[in-house]
């Protein structure tokens, strides 16, 4: 039972390159999320998916795209990386039962764009 | 989503009890209050959750007054390893976004 698994853990990109961050969960949760966290800052929501087949923009979606491939997988794509996208990226799932929400996070992907 | 307000930072000493308060004036009837802990380079992890009055587990207690407009996370006898950022999150039954506040950076000194 792995919980939430992100790949890769580390990545260095050159400006303009593209890449996809992968996230998979085995918790059977409907909701999945992508966040970025800059040094010393809080979590900012990039995109989320309330259920399989749906995705919605969060607070900072510009420069990113997502795909909810199935219930287990939610990927984040950077089409043309920029230095401003240097950050730690976290994938999360949430168990939601009316107002009772509990979030579970992956181990993070440390991305550097040079 | 119910907005939360917490102190930006706090510090204390080993062996002391630490209380961190979160304000959530717009909490909805069905919302629960959940607290998370985040260490550097890791994702937040669940500490405790409650709806009203008091909840206690092996690591913390959560106090929620009758009006539920605030909550207090209590960490008994803290150690250096409790140095972390603590987030208060209020569940929203109608909105699937999970927006996190800035959290409270707790520093424990020897």
Tab-separated table of N, CA and C in Angstrom, chain A:
chain	number	residue	atom	x	y	z
A	1	UNK	N	0.857	-1.199	0.000
A	1	UNK	CA	0.000	0.000	0.000
A	1	UNK	C	0.885	1.239	0.000
A	2	UNK	N	1.133	1.826	-1.177
A	2	UNK	CA	2.106	2.905	-1.309
A	2	UNK	C	1.509	4.265	-0.996
A	3	UNK	N	0.189	4.433	-1.062
A	3	UNK	CA	-0.397	5.743	-0.819
A	3	UNK	C	-0.357	6.584	-2.079
A	4	UNK	N	0.417	7.682	-2.046
A	4	UNK	CA	0.544	8.588	-3.179
A	4	UNK	C	2.003	8.558	-3.651
A	5	UNK	N	2.203	8.205	-4.896
A	5	UNK	CA	3.557	8.073	-5.435
A	5	UNK	C	3.775	9.064	-6.557
A	6	UNK	N	4.831	9.834	-6.446
A	6	UNK	CA	5.198	10.816	-7.473
A	6	UNK	C	6.518	10.409	-8.120
A	7	UNK	N	6.600	10.665	-9.421
A	7	UNK	CA	7.864	10.497	-10.125
A	7	UNK	C	8.045	11.633	-11.123
A	8	UNK	N	9.283	12.107	-11.340
A	8	UNK	CA	10.495	11.740	-10.601
A	8	UNK	C	10.580	12.480	-9.274
A	9	UNK	N	11.610	12.207	-8.485
A	9	UNK	CA	11.819	12.929	-7.237
A	9	UNK	C	12.611	14.211	-7.460
A	10	UNK	N	13.489	14.191	-8.449
A	10	UNK	CA	14.309	15.351	-8.786
A	10	UNK	C	14.349	15.490	-10.308
A	11	UNK	N	14.419	16.728	-10.779
A	11	UNK	CA	14.523	16.966	-12.212
A	11	UNK	C	15.129	18.332	-12.459
A	12	UNK	N	16.045	18.383	-13.405
A	12	UNK	CA	16.604	19.655	-13.857
A	12	UNK	C	16.244	19.812	-15.323
A	13	UNK	N	15.652	20.941	-15.665
A	13	UNK	CA	15.257	21.219	-17.041
A	13	UNK	C	15.934	22.497	-17.525
A	14	UNK	N	16.118	22.571	-18.821
A	14	UNK	CA	16.549	23.825	-19.418
A	14	UNK	C	15.321	24.632	-19.801
A	15	UNK	N	15.439	25.922	-19.783
A	15	UNK	CA	14.334	26.786	-20.176
A	15	UNK	C	13.815	26.371	-21.551
A	16	UNK	N	12.494	26.218	-21.638
A	16	UNK	CA	11.870	25.843	-22.903
A	16	UNK	C	11.608	24.354	-23.054
A	17	UNK	N	12.250	23.529	-22.237
A	17	UNK	CA	11.998	22.097	-22.310
A	17	UNK	C	10.638	21.765	-21.709
A	18	UNK	N	10.139	20.601	-22.053
A	18	UNK	CA	8.861	20.154	-21.499
A	18	UNK	C	9.075	18.889	-20.681
A	19	UNK	N	8.155	18.638	-19.785
A	19	UNK	CA	8.192	17.410	-19.027
A	19	UNK	C	6.835	17.166	-18.371
A	20	UNK	N	6.636	15.917	-17.965
A	20	UNK	CA	5.413	15.521	-17.277
A	20	UNK	C	5.761	14.926	-15.928
A	21	UNK	N	5.108	15.430	-14.900
A	21	UNK	CA	5.230	14.860	-13.568
A	21	UNK	C	4.086	13.866	-13.380
A	22	UNK	N	4.449	12.692	-12.907
A	22	UNK	CA	3.462	11.635	-12.751
A	22	UNK	C	3.043	11.485	-11.287
A	23	UNK	N	1.782	11.160	-11.085
A	23	UNK	CA	1.269	10.905	-9.752
A	23	UNK	C	0.280	9.749	-9.814
A	24	UNK	N	0.430	8.819	-8.899
A	24	UNK	CA	-0.487	7.687	-8.831
A	24	UNK	C	-0.855	7.422	-7.379
A	25	UNK	N	-2.111	7.062	-7.160
A	25	UNK	CA	-2.573	6.762	-5.805
A	25	UNK	C	-3.304	5.426	-5.791
A	26	UNK	N	-3.165	4.733	-4.670
A	26	UNK	CA	-3.857	3.453	-4.513
A	26	UNK	C	-4.844	3.524	-3.354
A	27	UNK	N	-5.336	4.724	-3.054
A	27	UNK	CA	-6.217	4.928	-1.917
A	27	UNK	C	-7.686	4.992	-2.335
A	28	UNK	N	-7.930	4.879	-3.628
A	28	UNK	CA	-9.296	4.891	-4.156
A	28	UNK	C	-10.033	6.210	-3.863
A	29	UNK	N	-9.276	7.311	-3.827
A	29	UNK	CA	-9.895	8.607	-3.602
A	29	UNK	C	-10.315	9.230	-4.930
A	30	UNK	N	-11.415	9.951	-4.898
A	30	UNK	CA	-11.867	10.620	-6.111
A	30	UNK	C	-11.076	11.888	-6.401
A	31	UNK	N	-10.731	12.647	-5.359
A	31	UNK	CA	-10.119	13.961	-5.536
A	31	UNK	C	-8.597	13.870	-5.567
A	32	UNK	N	-8.007	14.576	-6.545
A	32	UNK	CA	-6.551	14.649	-6.646
A	32	UNK	C	-6.125	16.076	-6.938
A	33	UNK	N	-4.896	16.432	-6.525
A	33	UNK	CA	-4.452	17.820	-6.553
A	33	UNK	C	-2.975	17.908	-6.935
A	34	UNK	N	-2.617	19.013	-7.584
A	34	UNK	CA	-1.221	19.371	-7.784
A	34	UNK	C	-0.977	20.731	-7.148
A	35	UNK	N	0.101	20.784	-6.331
A	35	UNK	CA	0.515	22.009	-5.668
A	35	UNK	C	1.966	22.306	-6.026
A	36	UNK	N	2.316	23.560	-5.897
A	36	UNK	CA	3.721	23.930	-5.913
A	36	UNK	C	4.031	24.660	-4.617
A	37	UNK	N	5.272	24.508	-4.166
A	37	UNK	CA	5.680	25.170	-2.942
A	37	UNK	C	7.068	25.755	-3.151
A	38	UNK	N	7.137	27.058	-3.154
A	38	UNK	CA	8.407	27.752	-3.297
A	38	UNK	C	9.080	27.861	-1.934
A	39	UNK	N	10.387	28.039	-1.890
A	39	UNK	CA	11.114	28.059	-0.616
A	39	UNK	C	10.517	29.030	0.392
A	40	UNK	N	10.232	28.523	1.592
A	40	UNK	CA	9.722	29.363	2.666
A	40	UNK	C	8.285	29.809	2.504
A	41	UNK	N	7.612	29.255	1.506
A	41	UNK	CA	6.245	29.688	1.226
A	41	UNK	C	5.256	28.555	1.469
A	42	UNK	N	3.979	28.894	1.375
A	42	UNK	CA	2.943	27.883	1.551
A	42	UNK	C	2.641	27.147	0.260
A	43	UNK	N	1.677	26.262	0.328
A	43	UNK	CA	1.261	25.468	-0.831
A	43	UNK	C	0.306	26.280	-1.701
A	44	UNK	N	0.559	26.259	-2.996
A	44	UNK	CA	-0.352	26.934	-3.921
A	44	UNK	C	-0.933	25.903	-4.890
A	45	UNK	N	-2.235	25.938	-5.016
A	45	UNK	CA	-2.940	24.944	-5.830
A	45	UNK	C	-2.811	25.289	-7.302
A	46	UNK	N	-2.338	24.330	-8.096
A	46	UNK	CA	-2.167	24.542	-9.534
A	46	UNK	C	-3.433	24.084	-10.265
A	47	UNK	N	-3.751	22.826	-10.124
A	47	UNK	CA	-4.942	22.227	-10.713
A	47	UNK	C	-5.461	21.174	-9.749
A	48	UNK	N	-6.726	20.845	-9.899
A	48	UNK	CA	-7.291	19.754	-9.142
A	48	UNK	C	-8.293	18.987	-9.996
A	49	UNK	N	-8.604	17.796	-9.517
A	49	UNK	CA	-9.557	16.933	-10.208
A	49	UNK	C	-10.494	16.351	-9.154
A	50	UNK	N	-11.738	16.737	-9.226
A	50	UNK	CA	-12.709	16.268	-8.239
A	50	UNK	C	-13.073	14.805	-8.455
A	51	UNK	N	-12.957	14.359	-9.691
A	51	UNK	CA	-13.263	12.956	-9.990
A	51	UNK	C	-12.664	12.604	-11.342
A	52	UNK	N	-12.634	11.326	-11.642
A	52	UNK	CA	-12.109	10.873	-12.929
A	52	UNK	C	-12.857	11.571	-14.057
A	53	UNK	N	-12.108	12.118	-14.994
A	53	UNK	CA	-12.716	12.764	-16.150
A	53	UNK	C	-12.940	14.249	-15.997
A	54	UNK	N	-12.647	14.818	-14.815
A	54	UNK	CA	-12.818	16.257	-14.618
A	54	UNK	C	-11.533	16.867	-14.081
A	55	UNK	N	-11.236	18.081	-14.569
A	55	UNK	CA	-10.119	18.841	-14.025
A	55	UNK	C	-10.519	20.306	-13.958
A	56	UNK	N	-9.937	21.037	-13.000
A	56	UNK	CA	-10.248	22.449	-12.844
A	56	UNK	C	-9.011	23.214	-12.427
A	57	UNK	N	-8.989	24.493	-12.800
A	57	UNK	CA	-7.866	25.342	-12.446
A	57	UNK	C	-7.910	25.697	-10.968
A	58	UNK	N	-6.709	25.822	-10.417
A	58	UNK	CA	-6.575	26.282	-9.053
A	58	UNK	C	-6.137	27.731	-9.019
A	59	UNK	N	-5.234	28.037	-8.088
A	59	UNK	CA	-4.793	29.421	-7.904
A	59	UNK	C	-3.776	29.880	-8.944
A	60	UNK	N	-2.902	28.958	-9.379
A	60	UNK	CA	-1.783	29.330	-10.255
A	60	UNK	C	-1.649	28.353	-11.419
A	61	UNK	N	-2.630	28.307	-12.338
A	61	UNK	CA	-2.595	27.305	-13.410
A	61	UNK	C	-1.746	27.661	-14.629
A	62	UNK	N	-1.370	28.921	-14.779
A	62	UNK	CA	-0.691	29.342	-16.005
A	62	UNK	C	0.645	28.635	-16.180
A	63	UNK	N	0.853	28.097	-17.388
A	63	UNK	CA	2.092	27.395	-17.692
A	63	UNK	C	2.025	25.899	-17.453
A	64	UNK	N	0.867	25.412	-17.022
A	64	UNK	CA	0.701	23.998	-16.692
A	64	UNK	C	-0.539	23.430	-17.370
A	65	UNK	N	-0.502	22.125	-17.594
A	65	UNK	CA	-1.678	21.382	-18.016
A	65	UNK	C	-1.723	20.093	-17.218
A	66	UNK	N	-2.921	19.529	-17.095
A	66	UNK	CA	-3.055	18.284	-16.346
A	66	UNK	C	-3.901	17.290	-17.124
A	67	UNK	N	-3.740	16.037	-16.726
A	67	UNK	CA	-4.566	14.966	-17.285
A	67	UNK	C	-4.953	14.021	-16.161
A	68	UNK	N	-6.244	13.766	-16.051
A	68	UNK	CA	-6.679	12.738	-15.109
A	68	UNK	C	-6.925	11.492	-15.940
A	69	UNK	N	-5.916	10.660	-16.027
A	69	UNK	CA	-5.921	9.523	-16.933
A	69	UNK	C	-6.952	8.477	-16.521
A	70	UNK	N	-7.089	8.272	-15.257
A	70	UNK	CA	-8.045	7.321	-14.689
A	70	UNK	C	-8.179	7.687	-13.216
A	71	UNK	N	-8.835	6.873	-12.440
A	71	UNK	CA	-9.039	7.242	-11.046
A	71	UNK	C	-7.716	7.304	-10.280
A	72	UNK	N	-6.755	6.479	-10.688
A	72	UNK	CA	-5.502	6.376	-9.952
A	72	UNK	C	-4.485	7.458	-10.313
A	73	UNK	N	-4.509	7.943	-11.565
A	73	UNK	CA	-3.388	8.737	-12.052
A	73	UNK	C	-3.783	10.157	-12.424
A	74	UNK	N	-2.917	11.095	-12.052
A	74	UNK	CA	-3.152	12.512	-12.326
A	74	UNK	C	-1.792	13.116	-12.650
A	75	UNK	N	-1.587	13.519	-13.899
A	75	UNK	CA	-0.273	14.008	-14.313
A	75	UNK	C	-0.294	15.513	-14.533
A	76	UNK	N	0.867	16.105	-14.350
A	76	UNK	CA	1.052	17.552	-14.514
A	76	UNK	C	2.107	17.775	-15.588
A	77	UNK	N	1.799	18.592	-16.578
A	77	UNK	CA	2.727	18.821	-17.689
A	77	UNK	C	3.141	20.280	-17.771
A	78	UNK	N	4.440	20.460	-17.930
A	78	UNK	CA	5.003	21.765	-18.207
A	78	UNK	C	5.384	21.761	-19.683
A	79	UNK	N	4.726	22.535	-20.490
A	79	UNK	CA	4.961	22.514	-21.938
A	79	UNK	C	6.254	23.227	-22.319
A	80	UNK	N	6.545	24.332	-21.656
A	80	UNK	CA	7.752	25.103	-21.963
A	80	UNK	C	8.250	25.685	-20.643
A	81	UNK	N	9.148	24.958	-20.013
A	81	UNK	CA	9.554	25.320	-18.661
A	81	UNK	C	10.235	26.685	-18.599
A	82	UNK	N	9.975	27.398	-17.510
A	82	UNK	CA	10.576	28.702	-17.256
A	82	UNK	C	11.225	28.685	-15.872
A	83	UNK	N	12.259	29.497	-15.663
A	83	UNK	CA	12.907	29.532	-14.341
A	83	UNK	C	11.931	29.811	-13.203
A	84	UNK	N	10.870	30.548	-13.475
A	84	UNK	CA	9.867	30.853	-12.438
A	84	UNK	C	9.118	29.609	-11.976
A	85	UNK	N	9.250	28.515	-12.718
A	85	UNK	CA	8.593	27.274	-12.339
A	85	UNK	C	9.494	26.378	-11.487
A	86	UNK	N	10.659	26.870	-11.145
A	86	UNK	CA	11.514	26.168	-10.190
A	86	UNK	C	10.802	26.130	-8.854
A	87	UNK	N	10.583	24.914	-8.341
A	87	UNK	CA	9.782	24.770	-7.134
A	87	UNK	C	9.766	23.300	-6.727
A	88	UNK	N	9.134	23.024	-5.604
A	88	UNK	CA	8.835	21.649	-5.221
A	88	UNK	C	7.357	21.417	-5.520
A	89	UNK	N	7.087	20.352	-6.237
A	89	UNK	CA	5.717	20.042	-6.639
A	89	UNK	C	5.199	18.849	-5.839
A	90	UNK	N	4.009	19.016	-5.297
A	90	UNK	CA	3.382	17.954	-4.521
A	90	UNK	C	2.068	17.550	-5.169
A	91	UNK	N	1.876	16.250	-5.241
A	91	UNK	CA	0.595	15.689	-5.619
A	91	UNK	C	-0.113	15.258	-4.338
A	92	UNK	N	-1.417	15.393	-4.305
A	92	UNK	CA	-2.170	14.990	-3.117
A	92	UNK	C	-3.497	14.376	-3.525
A	93	UNK	N	-4.028	13.553	-2.664
A	93	UNK	CA	-5.394	13.069	-2.819
A	93	UNK	C	-6.169	13.465	-1.572
A	94	UNK	N	-7.461	13.405	-1.659
A	94	UNK	CA	-8.270	13.747	-0.491
A	94	UNK	C	-9.457	12.810	-0.382
A	95	UNK	N	-9.637	12.366	0.824
A	95	UNK	CA	-10.854	11.635	1.165
A	95	UNK	C	-11.857	12.679	1.645
A	96	UNK	N	-12.966	12.777	0.950
A	96	UNK	CA	-13.976	13.767	1.309
A	96	UNK	C	-15.284	13.058	1.634
A	97	UNK	N	-15.753	13.333	2.802
A	97	UNK	CA	-17.037	12.790	3.230
A	97	UNK	C	-17.827	13.949	3.800
A	98	UNK	N	-18.631	14.571	2.961
A	98	UNK	CA	-19.303	15.817	3.312
A	98	UNK	C	-18.269	16.840	3.749
A	99	UNK	N	-18.296	17.352	4.955
A	99	UNK	CA	-17.330	18.357	5.367
A	99	UNK	C	-16.069	17.785	5.961
A	100	UNK	N	-15.972	16.479	5.980
A	100	UNK	CA	-14.822	15.814	6.580
A	100	UNK	C	-13.805	15.521	5.489
A	101	UNK	N	-12.724	16.293	5.470
A	101	UNK	CA	-11.717	16.170	4.417
A	101	UNK	C	-10.376	15.809	5.023
A	102	UNK	N	-9.729	14.800	4.477
A	102	UNK	CA	-8.378	14.454	4.897
A	102	UNK	C	-7.515	14.303	3.667
A	103	UNK	N	-6.402	15.017	3.630
A	103	UNK	CA	-5.510	15.022	2.478
A	103	UNK	C	-4.286	14.163	2.727
A	104	UNK	N	-3.794	13.552	1.650
A	104	UNK	CA	-2.614	12.691	1.700
A	104	UNK	C	-1.668	13.140	0.581
A	105	UNK	N	-0.400	13.294	0.918
A	105	UNK	CA	0.559	13.865	-0.022
A	105	UNK	C	1.603	12.857	-0.478
A	106	UNK	N	2.082	13.061	-1.700
A	106	UNK	CA	3.242	12.345	-2.178
A	106	UNK	C	4.508	12.966	-1.590
A	107	UNK	N	5.646	12.395	-1.968
A	107	UNK	CA	6.906	12.828	-1.372
A	107	UNK	C	7.494	14.060	-2.041
A	108	UNK	N	6.872	14.506	-3.124
A	108	UNK	CA	7.319	15.729	-3.769
A	108	UNK	C	8.299	15.505	-4.907
A	109	UNK	N	8.303	16.451	-5.841
A	109	UNK	CA	9.266	16.486	-6.948
A	109	UNK	C	9.970	17.825	-6.909
A	110	UNK	N	11.274	17.782	-6.765
A	110	UNK	CA	12.058	19.023	-6.732
A	110	UNK	C	12.504	19.343	-8.147
A	111	UNK	N	11.944	20.406	-8.722
A	111	UNK	CA	12.210	20.786	-10.107
A	111	UNK	C	13.024	22.068	-10.156
A	112	UNK	N	14.098	22.027	-10.915
A	112	UNK	CA	14.929	23.206	-11.139
A	112	UNK	C	14.956	23.493	-12.633
A	113	UNK	N	14.637	24.724	-12.998
A	113	UNK	CA	14.680	25.134	-14.404
A	113	UNK	C	15.797	26.164	-14.554
A	114	UNK	N	16.745	25.828	-15.421
A	114	UNK	CA	17.919	26.713	-15.573
A	114	UNK	C	17.909	27.413	-16.934
